[in-house]
PDB file of C-alpha atoms in Angstrom:
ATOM      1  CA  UNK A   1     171.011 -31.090  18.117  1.00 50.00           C
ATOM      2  CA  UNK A   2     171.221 -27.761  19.770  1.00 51.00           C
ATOM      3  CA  UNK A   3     169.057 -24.770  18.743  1.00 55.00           C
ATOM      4  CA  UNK A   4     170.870 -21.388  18.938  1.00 60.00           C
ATOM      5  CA  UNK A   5     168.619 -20.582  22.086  1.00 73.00           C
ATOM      6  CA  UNK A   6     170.163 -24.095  23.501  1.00 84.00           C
ATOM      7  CA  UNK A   7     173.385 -24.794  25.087  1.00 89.00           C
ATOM      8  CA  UNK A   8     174.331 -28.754  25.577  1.00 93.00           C
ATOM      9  CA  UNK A   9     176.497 -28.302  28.799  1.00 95.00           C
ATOM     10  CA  UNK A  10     178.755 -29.979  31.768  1.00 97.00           C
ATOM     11  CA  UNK A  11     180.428 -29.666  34.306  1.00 98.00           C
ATOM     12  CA  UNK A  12     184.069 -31.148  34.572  1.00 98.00           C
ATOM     13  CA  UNK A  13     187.472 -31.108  36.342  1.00 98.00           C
ATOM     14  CA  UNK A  14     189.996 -30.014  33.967  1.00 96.00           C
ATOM     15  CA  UNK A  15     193.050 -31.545  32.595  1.00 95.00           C
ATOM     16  CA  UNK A  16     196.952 -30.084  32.608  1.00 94.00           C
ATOM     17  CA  UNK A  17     197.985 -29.963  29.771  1.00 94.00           C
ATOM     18  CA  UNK A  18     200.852 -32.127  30.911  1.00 91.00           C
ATOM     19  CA  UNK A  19     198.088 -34.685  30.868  1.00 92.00           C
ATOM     20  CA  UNK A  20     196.588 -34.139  27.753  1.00 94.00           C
ATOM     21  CA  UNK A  21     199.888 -34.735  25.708  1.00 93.00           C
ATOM     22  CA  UNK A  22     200.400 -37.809  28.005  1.00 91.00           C
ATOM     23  CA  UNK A  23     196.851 -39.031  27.694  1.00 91.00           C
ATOM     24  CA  UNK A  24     196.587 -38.231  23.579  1.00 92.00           C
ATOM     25  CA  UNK A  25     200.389 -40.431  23.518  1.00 89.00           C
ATOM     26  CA  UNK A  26     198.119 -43.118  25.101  1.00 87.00           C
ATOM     27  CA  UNK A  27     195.238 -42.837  22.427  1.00 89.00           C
ATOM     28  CA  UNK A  28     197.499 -42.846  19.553  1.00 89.00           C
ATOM     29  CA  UNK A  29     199.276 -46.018  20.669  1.00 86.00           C
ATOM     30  CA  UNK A  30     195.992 -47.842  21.381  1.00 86.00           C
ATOM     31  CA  UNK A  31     194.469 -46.834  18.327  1.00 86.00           C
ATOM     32  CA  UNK A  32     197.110 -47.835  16.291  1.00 84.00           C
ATOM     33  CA  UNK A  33     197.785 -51.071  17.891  1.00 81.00           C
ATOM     34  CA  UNK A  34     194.433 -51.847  15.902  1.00 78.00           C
ATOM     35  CA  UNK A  35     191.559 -50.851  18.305  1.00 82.00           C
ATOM     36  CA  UNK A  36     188.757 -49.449  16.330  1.00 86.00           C
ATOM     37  CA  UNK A  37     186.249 -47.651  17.573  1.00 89.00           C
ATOM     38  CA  UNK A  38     183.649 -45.124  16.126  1.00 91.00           C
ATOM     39  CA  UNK A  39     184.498 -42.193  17.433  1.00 93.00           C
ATOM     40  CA  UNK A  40     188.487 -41.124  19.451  1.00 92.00           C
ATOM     41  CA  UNK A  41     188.466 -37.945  21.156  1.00 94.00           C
ATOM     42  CA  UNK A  42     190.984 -35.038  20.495  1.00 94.00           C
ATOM     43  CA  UNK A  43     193.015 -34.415  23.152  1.00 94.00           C
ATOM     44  CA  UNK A  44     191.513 -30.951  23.870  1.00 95.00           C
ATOM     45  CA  UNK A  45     188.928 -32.379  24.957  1.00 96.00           C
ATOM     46  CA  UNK A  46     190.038 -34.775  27.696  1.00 96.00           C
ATOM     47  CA  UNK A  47     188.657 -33.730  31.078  1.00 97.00           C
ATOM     48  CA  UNK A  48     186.526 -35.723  34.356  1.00 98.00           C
ATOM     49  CA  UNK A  49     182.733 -35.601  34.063  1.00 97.00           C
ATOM     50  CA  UNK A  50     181.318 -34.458  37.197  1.00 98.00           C
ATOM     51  CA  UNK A  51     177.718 -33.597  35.952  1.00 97.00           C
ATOM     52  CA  UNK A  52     176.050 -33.571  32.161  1.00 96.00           C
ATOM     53  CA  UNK A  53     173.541 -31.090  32.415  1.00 95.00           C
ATOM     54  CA  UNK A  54     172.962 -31.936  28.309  1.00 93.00           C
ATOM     55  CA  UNK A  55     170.729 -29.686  26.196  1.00 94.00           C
ATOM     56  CA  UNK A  56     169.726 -26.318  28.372  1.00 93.00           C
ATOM     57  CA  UNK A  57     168.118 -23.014  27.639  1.00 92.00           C
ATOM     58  CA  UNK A  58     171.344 -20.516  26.890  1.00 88.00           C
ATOM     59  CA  UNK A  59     169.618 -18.900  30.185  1.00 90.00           C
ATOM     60  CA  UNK A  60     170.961 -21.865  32.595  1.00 92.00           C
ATOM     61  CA  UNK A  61     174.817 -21.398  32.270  1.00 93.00           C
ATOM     62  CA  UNK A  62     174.052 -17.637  34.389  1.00 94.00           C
ATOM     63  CA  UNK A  63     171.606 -19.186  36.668  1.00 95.00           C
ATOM     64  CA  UNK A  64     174.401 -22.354  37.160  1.00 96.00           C
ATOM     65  CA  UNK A  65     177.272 -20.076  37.013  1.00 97.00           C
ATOM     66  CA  UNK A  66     177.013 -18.531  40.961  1.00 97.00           C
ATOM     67  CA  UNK A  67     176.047 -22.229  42.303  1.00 97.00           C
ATOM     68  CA  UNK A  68     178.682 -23.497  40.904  1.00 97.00           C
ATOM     69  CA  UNK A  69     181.208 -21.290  42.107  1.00 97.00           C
ATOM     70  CA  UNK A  70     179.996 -21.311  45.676  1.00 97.00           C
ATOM     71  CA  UNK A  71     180.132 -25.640  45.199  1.00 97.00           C
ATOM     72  CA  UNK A  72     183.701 -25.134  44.056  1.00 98.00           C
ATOM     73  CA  UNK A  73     185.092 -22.351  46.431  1.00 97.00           C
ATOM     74  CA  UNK A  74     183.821 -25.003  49.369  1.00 96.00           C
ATOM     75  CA  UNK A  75     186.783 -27.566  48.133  1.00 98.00           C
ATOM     76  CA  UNK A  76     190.169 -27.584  47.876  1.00 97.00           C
ATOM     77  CA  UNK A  77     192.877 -28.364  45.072  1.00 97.00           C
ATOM     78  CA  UNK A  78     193.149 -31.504  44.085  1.00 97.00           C
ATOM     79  CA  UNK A  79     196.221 -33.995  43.540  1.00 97.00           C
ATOM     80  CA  UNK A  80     195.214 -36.140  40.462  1.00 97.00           C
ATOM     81  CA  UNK A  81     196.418 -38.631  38.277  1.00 93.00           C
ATOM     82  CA  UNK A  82     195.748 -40.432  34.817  1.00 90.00           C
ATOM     83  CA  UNK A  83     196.351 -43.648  34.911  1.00 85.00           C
ATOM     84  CA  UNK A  84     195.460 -47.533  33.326  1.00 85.00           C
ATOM     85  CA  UNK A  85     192.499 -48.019  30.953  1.00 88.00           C
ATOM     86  CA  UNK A  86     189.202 -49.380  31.041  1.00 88.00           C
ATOM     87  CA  UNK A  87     185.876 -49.825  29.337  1.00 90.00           C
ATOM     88  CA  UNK A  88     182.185 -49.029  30.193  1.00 93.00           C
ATOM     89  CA  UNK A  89     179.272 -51.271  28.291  1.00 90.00           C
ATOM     90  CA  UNK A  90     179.034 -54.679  26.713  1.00 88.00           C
ATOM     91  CA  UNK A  91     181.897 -56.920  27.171  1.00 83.00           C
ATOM     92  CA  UNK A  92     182.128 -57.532  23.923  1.00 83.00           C
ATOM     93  CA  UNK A  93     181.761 -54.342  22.284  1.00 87.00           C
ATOM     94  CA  UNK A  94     182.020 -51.465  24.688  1.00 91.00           C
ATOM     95  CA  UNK A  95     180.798 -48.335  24.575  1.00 93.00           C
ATOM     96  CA  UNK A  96     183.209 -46.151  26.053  1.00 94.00           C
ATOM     97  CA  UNK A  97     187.166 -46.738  26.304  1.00 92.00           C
ATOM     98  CA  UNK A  98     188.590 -44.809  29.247  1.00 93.00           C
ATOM     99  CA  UNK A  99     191.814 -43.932  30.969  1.00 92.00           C
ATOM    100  CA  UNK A 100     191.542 -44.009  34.710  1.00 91.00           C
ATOM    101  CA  UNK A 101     191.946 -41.439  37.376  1.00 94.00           C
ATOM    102  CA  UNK A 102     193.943 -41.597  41.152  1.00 94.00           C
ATOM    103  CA  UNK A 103     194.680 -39.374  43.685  1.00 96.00           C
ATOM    104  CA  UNK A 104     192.434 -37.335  45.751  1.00 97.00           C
ATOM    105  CA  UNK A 105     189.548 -39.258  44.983  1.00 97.00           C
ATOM    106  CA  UNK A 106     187.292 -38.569  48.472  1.00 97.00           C
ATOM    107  CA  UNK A 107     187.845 -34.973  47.763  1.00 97.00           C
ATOM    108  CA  UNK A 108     186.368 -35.367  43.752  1.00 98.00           C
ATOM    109  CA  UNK A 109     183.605 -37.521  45.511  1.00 97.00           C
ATOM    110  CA  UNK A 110     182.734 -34.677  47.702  1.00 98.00           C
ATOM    111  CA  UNK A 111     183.009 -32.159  44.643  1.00 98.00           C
ATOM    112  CA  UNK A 112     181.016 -34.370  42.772  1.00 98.00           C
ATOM    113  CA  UNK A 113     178.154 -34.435  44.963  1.00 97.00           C
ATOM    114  CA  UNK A 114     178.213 -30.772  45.335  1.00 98.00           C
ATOM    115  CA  UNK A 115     178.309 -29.973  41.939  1.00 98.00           C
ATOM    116  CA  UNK A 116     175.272 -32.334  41.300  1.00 97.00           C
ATOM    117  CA  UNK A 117     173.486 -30.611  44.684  1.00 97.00           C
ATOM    118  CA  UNK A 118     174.220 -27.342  42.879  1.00 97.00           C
ATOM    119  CA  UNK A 119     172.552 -28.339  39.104  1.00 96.00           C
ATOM    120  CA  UNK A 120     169.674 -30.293  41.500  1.00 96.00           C
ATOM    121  CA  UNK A 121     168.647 -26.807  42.824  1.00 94.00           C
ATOM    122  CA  UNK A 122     167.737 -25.784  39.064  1.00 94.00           C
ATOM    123  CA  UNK A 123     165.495 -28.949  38.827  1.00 93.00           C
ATOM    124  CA  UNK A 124     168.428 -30.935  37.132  1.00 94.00           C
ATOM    125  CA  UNK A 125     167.703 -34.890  37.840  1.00 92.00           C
ATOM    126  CA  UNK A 126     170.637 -36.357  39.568  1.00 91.00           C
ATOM    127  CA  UNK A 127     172.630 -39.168  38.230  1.00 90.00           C
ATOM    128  CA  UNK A 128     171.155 -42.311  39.059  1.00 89.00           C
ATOM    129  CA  UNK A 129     174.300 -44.295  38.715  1.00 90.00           C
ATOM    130  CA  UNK A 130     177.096 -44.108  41.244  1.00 93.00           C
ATOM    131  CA  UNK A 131     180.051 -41.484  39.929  1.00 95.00           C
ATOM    132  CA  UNK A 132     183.055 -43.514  38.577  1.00 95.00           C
ATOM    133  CA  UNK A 133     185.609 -40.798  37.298  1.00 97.00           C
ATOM    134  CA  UNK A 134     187.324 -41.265  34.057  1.00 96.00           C
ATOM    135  CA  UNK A 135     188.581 -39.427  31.184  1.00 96.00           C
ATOM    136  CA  UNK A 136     186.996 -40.901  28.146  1.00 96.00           C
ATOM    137  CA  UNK A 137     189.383 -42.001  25.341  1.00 94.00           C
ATOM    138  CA  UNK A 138     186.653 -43.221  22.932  1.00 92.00           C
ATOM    139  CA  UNK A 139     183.186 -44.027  21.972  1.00 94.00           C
ATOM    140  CA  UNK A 140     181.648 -47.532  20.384  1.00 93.00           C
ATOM    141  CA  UNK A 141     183.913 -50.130  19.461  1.00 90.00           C
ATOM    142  CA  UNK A 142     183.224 -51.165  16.178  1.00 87.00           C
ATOM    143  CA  UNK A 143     184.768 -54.120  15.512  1.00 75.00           C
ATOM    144  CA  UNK A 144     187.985 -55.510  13.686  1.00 69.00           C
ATOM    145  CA  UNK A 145     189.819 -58.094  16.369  1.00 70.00           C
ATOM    146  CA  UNK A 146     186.692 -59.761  18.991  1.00 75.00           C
ATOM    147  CA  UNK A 147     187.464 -57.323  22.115  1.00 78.00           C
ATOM    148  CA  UNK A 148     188.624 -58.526  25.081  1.00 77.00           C
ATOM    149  CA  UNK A 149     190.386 -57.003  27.919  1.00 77.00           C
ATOM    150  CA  UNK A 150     193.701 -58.425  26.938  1.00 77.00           C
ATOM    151  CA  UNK A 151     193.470 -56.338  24.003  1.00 78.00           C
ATOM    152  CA  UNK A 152     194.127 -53.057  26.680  1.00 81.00           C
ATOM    153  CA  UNK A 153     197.650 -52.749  28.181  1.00 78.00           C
ATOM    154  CA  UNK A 154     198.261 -54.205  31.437  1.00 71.00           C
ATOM    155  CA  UNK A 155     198.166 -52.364  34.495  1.00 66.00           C
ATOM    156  CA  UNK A 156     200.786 -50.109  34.995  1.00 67.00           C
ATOM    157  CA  UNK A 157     202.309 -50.774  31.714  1.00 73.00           C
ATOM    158  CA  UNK A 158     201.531 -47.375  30.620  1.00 76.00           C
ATOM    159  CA  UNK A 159     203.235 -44.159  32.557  1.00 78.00           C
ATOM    160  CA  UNK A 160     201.130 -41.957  34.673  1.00 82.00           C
ATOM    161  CA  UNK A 161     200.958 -38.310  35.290  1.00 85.00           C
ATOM    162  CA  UNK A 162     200.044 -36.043  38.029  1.00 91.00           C
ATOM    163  CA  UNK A 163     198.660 -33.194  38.304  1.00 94.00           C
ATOM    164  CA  UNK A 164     197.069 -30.228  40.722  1.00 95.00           C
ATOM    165  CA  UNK A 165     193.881 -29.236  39.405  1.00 95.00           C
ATOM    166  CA  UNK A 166     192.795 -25.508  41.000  1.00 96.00           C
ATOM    167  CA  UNK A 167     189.379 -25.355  39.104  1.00 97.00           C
ATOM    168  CA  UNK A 168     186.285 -26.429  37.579  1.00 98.00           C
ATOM    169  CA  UNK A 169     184.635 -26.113  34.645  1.00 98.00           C
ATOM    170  CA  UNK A 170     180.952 -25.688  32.551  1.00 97.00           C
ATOM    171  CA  UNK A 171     181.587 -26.482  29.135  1.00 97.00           C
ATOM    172  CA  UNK A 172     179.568 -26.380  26.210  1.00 95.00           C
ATOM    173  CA  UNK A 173     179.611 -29.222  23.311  1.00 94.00           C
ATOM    174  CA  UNK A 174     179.544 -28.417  19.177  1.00 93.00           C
ATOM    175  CA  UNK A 175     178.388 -31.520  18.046  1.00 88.00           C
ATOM    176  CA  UNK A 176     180.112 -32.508  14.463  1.00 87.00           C
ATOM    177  CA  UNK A 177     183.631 -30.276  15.219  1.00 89.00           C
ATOM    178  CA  UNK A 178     186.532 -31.987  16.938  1.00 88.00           C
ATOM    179  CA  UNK A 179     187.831 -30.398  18.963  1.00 92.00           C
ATOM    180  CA  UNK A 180     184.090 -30.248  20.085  1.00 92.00           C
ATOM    181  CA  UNK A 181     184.236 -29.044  23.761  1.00 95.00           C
ATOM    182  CA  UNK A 182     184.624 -25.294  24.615  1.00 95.00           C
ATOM    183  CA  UNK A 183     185.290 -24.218  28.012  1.00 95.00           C
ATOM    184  CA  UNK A 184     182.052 -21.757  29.104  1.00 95.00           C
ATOM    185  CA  UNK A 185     182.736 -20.904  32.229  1.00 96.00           C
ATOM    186  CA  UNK A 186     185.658 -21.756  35.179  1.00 97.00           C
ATOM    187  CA  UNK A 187     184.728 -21.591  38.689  1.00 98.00           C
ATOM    188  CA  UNK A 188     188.148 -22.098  41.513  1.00 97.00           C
ATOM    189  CA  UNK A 189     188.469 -24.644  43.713  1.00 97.00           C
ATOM    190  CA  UNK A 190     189.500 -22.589  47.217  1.00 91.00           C
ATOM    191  CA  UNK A 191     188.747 -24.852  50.496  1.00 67.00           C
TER     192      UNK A 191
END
């Protein structure tokens, strides 16, 4: 839980809206094909992790704010698209259920590592697990059929969507509101 002196922040890439609505057609058919899971996400709040920062002083967003846009005006647009599903966690019960992302992939690496140089310089630990962009979907599987993988459509059985992505983002999460993401703070991708 947040204080009001305490902002629980990330950074992230974005989605079209094109992407959303295609995305959010994606959730509704896998959630009411039976999947059940704790927690699905409202479409407003689709985006790509690049770096949770989690719960900050309200200071760090203007400290962040001119790293941040010198990490992002180093990097060009990017060509991206949503596409397949996946899970993160147990194999029997997973955690998180995700849609996956193509395109200009190097280039979000490279973003990626900026961004998390940037939130390192404010003493910000850097992720010790290797980046793996995805748009999360939803959150703890609870139950109802035994989950396995067959239980996600097949590769390319779902239709994907591109998009150009110009900018980045710090948002800021309201925990118990849905949508629960509000966008702090956009920073342009110029390269």
């Amino acid at each position: 839980m947040t204080s009001p002196t305490e902002d629980r922040l990330f950074v992230a890439v974005p989605l079209a809206e094109s992407a959303k609505l295609l995305v959010g057609g994606w959730r509704q058919e896998l959630e009411s094909s039976g999947l059940r899971f704790q927690k699905w996400l409202h479409s407003a709040d689709y985006h790509i992790t690049l770096k949770f920062i989690g719960n900050t002083p309200a200071s760090t967003l203007p400290e962040l704010a001119p790293l941040l846009a010198g990490a992002a005006s180093s990097h060009p647009p990017l060509r991206l698209s949503a596409a397949g599903t996946g899970t993160f966690g147990p194999k029997d019960a997973p955690s998180i259920l995700w849609a996956g992302v193509q395109g200009d992939l190097d280039a979000l690496q490279a973003l990626q590592r900026d961004v998390e140089a940037a939130c390192a310089s404010l003493g910000f630990e850097p992720e010790d697990r290797p980046y793996r962009p995805h748009i999360t979907l939803a959150r703890r599987y609870s139950g109802g059929l035994p989950w396995t993988r067959e239980l996600l459509p097949a590769p390319g059985d779902l239709p994907s969507v591109t998009w150009e992505t110009d900018k980045i983002a710090v948002y800021r999460t309201h925990m118990g509101r849905s949508p629960m993401y509000e966008r702090a703070a956009d920073f342009a991708l110029r390269g």
